[in-house]
PDB file of C-alpha atoms in Angstrom:
ATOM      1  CA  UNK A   1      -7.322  24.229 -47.156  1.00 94.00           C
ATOM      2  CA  UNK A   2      -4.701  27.102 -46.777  1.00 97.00           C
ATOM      3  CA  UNK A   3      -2.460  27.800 -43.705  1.00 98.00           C
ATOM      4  CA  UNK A   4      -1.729  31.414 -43.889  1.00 98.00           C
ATOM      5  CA  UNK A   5      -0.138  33.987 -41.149  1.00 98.00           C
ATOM      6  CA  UNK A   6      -2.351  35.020 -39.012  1.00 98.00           C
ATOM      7  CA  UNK A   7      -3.474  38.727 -38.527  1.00 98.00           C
ATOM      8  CA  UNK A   8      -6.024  40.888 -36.355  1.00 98.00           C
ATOM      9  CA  UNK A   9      -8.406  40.085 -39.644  1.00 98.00           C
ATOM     10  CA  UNK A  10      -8.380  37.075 -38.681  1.00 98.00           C
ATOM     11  CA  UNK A  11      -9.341  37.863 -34.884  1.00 99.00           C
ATOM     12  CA  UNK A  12     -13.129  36.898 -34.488  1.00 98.00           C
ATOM     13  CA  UNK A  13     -12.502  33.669 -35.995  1.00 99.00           C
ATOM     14  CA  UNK A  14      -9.726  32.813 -33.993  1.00 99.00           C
ATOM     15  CA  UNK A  15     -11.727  33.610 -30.821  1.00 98.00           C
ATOM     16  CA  UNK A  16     -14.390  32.034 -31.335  1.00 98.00           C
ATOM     17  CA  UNK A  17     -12.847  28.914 -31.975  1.00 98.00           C
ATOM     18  CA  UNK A  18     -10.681  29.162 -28.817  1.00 98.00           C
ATOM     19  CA  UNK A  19     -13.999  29.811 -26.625  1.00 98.00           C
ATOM     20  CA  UNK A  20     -15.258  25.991 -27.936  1.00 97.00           C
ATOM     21  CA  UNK A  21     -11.584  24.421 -27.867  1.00 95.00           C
ATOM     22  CA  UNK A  22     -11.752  21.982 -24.544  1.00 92.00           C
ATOM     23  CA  UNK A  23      -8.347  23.002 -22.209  1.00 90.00           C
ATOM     24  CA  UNK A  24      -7.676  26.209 -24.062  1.00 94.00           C
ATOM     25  CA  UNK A  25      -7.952  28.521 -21.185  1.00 93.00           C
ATOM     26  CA  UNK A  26      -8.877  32.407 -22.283  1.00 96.00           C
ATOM     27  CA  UNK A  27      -7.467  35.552 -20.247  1.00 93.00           C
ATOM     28  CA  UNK A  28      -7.996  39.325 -20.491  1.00 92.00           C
ATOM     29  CA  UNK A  29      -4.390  38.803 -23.167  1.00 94.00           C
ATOM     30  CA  UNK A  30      -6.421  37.253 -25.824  1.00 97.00           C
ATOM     31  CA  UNK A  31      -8.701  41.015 -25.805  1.00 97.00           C
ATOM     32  CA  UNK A  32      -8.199  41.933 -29.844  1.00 98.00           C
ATOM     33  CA  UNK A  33      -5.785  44.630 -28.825  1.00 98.00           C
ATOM     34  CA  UNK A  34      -3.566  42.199 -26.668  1.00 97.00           C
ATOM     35  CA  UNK A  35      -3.817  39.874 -29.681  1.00 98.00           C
ATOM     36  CA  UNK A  36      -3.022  43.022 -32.054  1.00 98.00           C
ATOM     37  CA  UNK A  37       0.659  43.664 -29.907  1.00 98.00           C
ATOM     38  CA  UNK A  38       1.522  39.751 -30.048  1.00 98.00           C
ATOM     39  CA  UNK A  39       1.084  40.121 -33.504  1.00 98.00           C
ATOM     40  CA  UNK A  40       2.758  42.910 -34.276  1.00 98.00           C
ATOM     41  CA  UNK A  41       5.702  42.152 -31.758  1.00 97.00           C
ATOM     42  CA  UNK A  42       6.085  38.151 -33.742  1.00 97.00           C
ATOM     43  CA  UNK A  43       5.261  38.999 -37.230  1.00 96.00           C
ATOM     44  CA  UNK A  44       5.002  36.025 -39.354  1.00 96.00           C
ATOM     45  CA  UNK A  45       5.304  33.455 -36.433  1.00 98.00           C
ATOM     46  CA  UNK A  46       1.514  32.476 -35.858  1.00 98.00           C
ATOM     47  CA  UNK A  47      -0.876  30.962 -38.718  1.00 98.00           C
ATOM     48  CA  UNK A  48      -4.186  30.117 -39.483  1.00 99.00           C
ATOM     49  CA  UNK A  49      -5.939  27.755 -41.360  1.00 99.00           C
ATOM     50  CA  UNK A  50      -8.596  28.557 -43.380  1.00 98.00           C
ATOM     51  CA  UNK A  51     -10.851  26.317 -45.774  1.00 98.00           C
ATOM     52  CA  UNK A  52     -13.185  28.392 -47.449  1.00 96.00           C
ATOM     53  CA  UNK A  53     -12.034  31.899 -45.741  1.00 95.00           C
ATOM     54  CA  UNK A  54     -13.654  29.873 -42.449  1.00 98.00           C
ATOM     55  CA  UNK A  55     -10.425  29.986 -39.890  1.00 99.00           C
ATOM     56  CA  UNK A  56     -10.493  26.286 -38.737  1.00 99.00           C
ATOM     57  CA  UNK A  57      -7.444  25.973 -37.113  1.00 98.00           C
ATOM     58  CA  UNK A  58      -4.560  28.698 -35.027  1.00 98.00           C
ATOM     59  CA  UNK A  59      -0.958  28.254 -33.941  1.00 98.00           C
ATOM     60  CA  UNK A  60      -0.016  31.327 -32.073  1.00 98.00           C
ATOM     61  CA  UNK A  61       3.936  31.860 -31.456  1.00 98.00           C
ATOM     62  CA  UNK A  62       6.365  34.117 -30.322  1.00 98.00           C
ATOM     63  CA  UNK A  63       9.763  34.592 -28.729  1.00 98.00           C
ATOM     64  CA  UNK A  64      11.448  36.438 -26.056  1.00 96.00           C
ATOM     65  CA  UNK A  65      15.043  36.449 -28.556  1.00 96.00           C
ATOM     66  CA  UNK A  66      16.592  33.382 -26.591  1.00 96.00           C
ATOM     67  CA  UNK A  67      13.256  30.818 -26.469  1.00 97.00           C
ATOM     68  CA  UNK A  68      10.160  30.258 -28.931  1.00 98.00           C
ATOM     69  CA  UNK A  69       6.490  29.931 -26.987  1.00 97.00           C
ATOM     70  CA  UNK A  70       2.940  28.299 -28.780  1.00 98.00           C
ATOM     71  CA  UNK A  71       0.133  28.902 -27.309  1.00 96.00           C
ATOM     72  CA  UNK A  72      -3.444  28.478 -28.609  1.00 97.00           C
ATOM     73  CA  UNK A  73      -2.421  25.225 -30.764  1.00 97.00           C
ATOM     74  CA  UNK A  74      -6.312  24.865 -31.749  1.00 97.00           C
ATOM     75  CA  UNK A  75      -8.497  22.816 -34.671  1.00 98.00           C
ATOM     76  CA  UNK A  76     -12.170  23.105 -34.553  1.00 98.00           C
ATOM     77  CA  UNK A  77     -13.155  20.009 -34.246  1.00 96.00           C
ATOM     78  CA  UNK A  78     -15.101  19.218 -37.398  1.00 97.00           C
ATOM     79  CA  UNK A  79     -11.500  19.413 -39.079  1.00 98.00           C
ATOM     80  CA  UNK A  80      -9.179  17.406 -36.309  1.00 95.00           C
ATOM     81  CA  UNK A  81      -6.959  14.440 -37.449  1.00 94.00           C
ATOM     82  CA  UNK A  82      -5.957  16.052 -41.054  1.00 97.00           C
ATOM     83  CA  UNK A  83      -2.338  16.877 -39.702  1.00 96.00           C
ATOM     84  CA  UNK A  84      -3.332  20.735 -39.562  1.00 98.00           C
ATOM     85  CA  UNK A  85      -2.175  21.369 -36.072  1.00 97.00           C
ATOM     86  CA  UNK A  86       1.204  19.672 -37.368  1.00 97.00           C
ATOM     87  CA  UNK A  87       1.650  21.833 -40.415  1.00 97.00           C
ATOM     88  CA  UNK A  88       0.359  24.722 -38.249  1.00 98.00           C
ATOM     89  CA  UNK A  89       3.255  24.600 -35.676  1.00 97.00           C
ATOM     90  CA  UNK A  90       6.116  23.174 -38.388  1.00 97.00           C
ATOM     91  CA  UNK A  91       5.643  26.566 -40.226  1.00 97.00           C
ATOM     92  CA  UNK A  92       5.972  28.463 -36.621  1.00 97.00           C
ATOM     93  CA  UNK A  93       8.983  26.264 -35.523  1.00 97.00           C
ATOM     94  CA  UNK A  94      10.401  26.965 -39.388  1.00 97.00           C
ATOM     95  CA  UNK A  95       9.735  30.426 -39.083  1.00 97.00           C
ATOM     96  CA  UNK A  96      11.755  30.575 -35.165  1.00 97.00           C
ATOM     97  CA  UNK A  97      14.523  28.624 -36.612  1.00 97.00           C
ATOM     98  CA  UNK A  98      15.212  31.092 -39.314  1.00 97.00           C
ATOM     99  CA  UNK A  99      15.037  33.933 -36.455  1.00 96.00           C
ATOM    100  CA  UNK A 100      17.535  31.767 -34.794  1.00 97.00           C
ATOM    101  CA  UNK A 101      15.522  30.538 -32.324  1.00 97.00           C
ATOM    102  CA  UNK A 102      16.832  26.663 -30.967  1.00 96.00           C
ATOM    103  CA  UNK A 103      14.248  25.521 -28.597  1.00 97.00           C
ATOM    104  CA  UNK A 104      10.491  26.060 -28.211  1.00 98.00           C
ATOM    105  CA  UNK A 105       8.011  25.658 -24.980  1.00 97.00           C
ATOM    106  CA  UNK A 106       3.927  25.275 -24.910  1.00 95.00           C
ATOM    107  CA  UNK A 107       1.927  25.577 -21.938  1.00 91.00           C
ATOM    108  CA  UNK A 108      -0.746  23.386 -21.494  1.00 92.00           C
ATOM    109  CA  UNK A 109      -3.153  22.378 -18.452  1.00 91.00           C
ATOM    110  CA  UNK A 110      -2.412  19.118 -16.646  1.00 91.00           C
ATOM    111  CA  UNK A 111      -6.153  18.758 -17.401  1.00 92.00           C
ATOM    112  CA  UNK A 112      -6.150  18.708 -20.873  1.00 91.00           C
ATOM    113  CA  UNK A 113      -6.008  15.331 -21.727  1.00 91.00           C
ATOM    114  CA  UNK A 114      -6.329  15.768 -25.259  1.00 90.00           C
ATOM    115  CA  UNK A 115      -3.825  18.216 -25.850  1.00 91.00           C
ATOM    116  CA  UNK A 116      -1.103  16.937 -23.659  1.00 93.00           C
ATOM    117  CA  UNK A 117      -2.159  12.933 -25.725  1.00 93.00           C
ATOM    118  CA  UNK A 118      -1.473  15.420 -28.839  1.00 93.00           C
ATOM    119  CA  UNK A 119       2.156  16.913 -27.810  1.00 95.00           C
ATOM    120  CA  UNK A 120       3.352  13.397 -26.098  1.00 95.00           C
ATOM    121  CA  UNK A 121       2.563  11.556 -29.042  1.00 94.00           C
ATOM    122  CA  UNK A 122       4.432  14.106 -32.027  1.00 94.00           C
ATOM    123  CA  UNK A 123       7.640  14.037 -30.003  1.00 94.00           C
ATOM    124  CA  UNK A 124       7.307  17.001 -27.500  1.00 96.00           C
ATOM    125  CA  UNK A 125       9.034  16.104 -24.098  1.00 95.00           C
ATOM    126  CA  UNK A 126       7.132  16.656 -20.690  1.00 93.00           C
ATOM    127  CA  UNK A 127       9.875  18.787 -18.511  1.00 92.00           C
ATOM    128  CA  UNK A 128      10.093  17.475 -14.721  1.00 91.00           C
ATOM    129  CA  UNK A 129      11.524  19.898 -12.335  1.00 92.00           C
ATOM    130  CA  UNK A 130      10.579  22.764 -13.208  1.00 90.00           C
ATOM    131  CA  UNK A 131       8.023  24.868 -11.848  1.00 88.00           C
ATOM    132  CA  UNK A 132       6.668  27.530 -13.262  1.00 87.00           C
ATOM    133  CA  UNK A 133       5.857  31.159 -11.546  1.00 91.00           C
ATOM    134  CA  UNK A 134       3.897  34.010 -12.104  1.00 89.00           C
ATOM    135  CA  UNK A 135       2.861  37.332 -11.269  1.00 86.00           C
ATOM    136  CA  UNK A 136      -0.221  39.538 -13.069  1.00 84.00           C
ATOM    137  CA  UNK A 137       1.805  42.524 -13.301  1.00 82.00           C
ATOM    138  CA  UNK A 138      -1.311  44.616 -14.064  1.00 77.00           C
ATOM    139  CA  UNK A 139      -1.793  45.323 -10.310  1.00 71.00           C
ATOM    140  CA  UNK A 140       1.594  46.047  -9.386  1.00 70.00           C
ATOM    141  CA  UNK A 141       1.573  49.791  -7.937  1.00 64.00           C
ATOM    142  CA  UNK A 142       4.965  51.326  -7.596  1.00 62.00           C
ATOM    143  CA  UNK A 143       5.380  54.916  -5.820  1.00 58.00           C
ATOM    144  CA  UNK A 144       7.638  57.048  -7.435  1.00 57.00           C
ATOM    145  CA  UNK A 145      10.685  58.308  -5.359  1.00 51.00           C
ATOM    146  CA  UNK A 146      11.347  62.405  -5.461  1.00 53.00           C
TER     147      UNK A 146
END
């Protein structure tokens, strides 16, 4: 079992194993070019694990220069309960600490009852009050003035 940093090699792995993770929710971001520019943009922030060159495990991460973000925390689950989500995201929290990073956030949906057992239980704190907003800015239009 290795845990490596993840690159675009290690794409149709990864994806795959999102598509059967249960409350891992895929989006038109997770396209292997999208994936590519995360990459790129958080070098050495997101890892893999591999047994056998088989990915069996991803911790993406990234951060905006102020706050660190995981997303796709995922283990197949052939290989769950070995503590490789945990020494997944301690090498991405290591690696935003030495960028000087001080706090980290995950998303995950209120649905996902195994994740959200997962990040109560290893010391994660549910946030009340605040909500969170977005906007798909792929369809905003804006006119250019003269």
């Amino acid at each position: 079992m290795e845990i490596t940093a993840m690159t675009l090699d290690h794409y149709e792995q990864s994806i795959e194993l999102w598509k059967m993770t249960e409350g891992l929710v895929l989006s038109e971001s997770d396209s292997r070019e999208q994936i590519g520019l995360f990459l790129r943009r958080n070098e050495n922030l997101s890892f893999v694990c591999l047994v056998e060159d088989s990915v069996v495990g991803t911790s993406m991460c990234g951060h905006d220069g102020r706050r660190g973000f995981l997303y796709h925390i995922a283990v197949s689950e052939t290989h769950r309960g070995k503590g490789i989500a945990k020494r997944m995201v301690e090498r991405s929290l290591e690696a935003l600490r030495a960028a000087g990073i001080t706090k980290c956030h995950l998303f995950t949906l209120e649905s996902n009852e195994i994740g959200n057992r997962y990040w109560s239980g290893t010391g994660w704190q549910k946030r009340s009050g605040i909500l969170l907003y977005s906007k798909d800015v792929s369809q905003i239009w804006t006119k250019r003035r003269p």
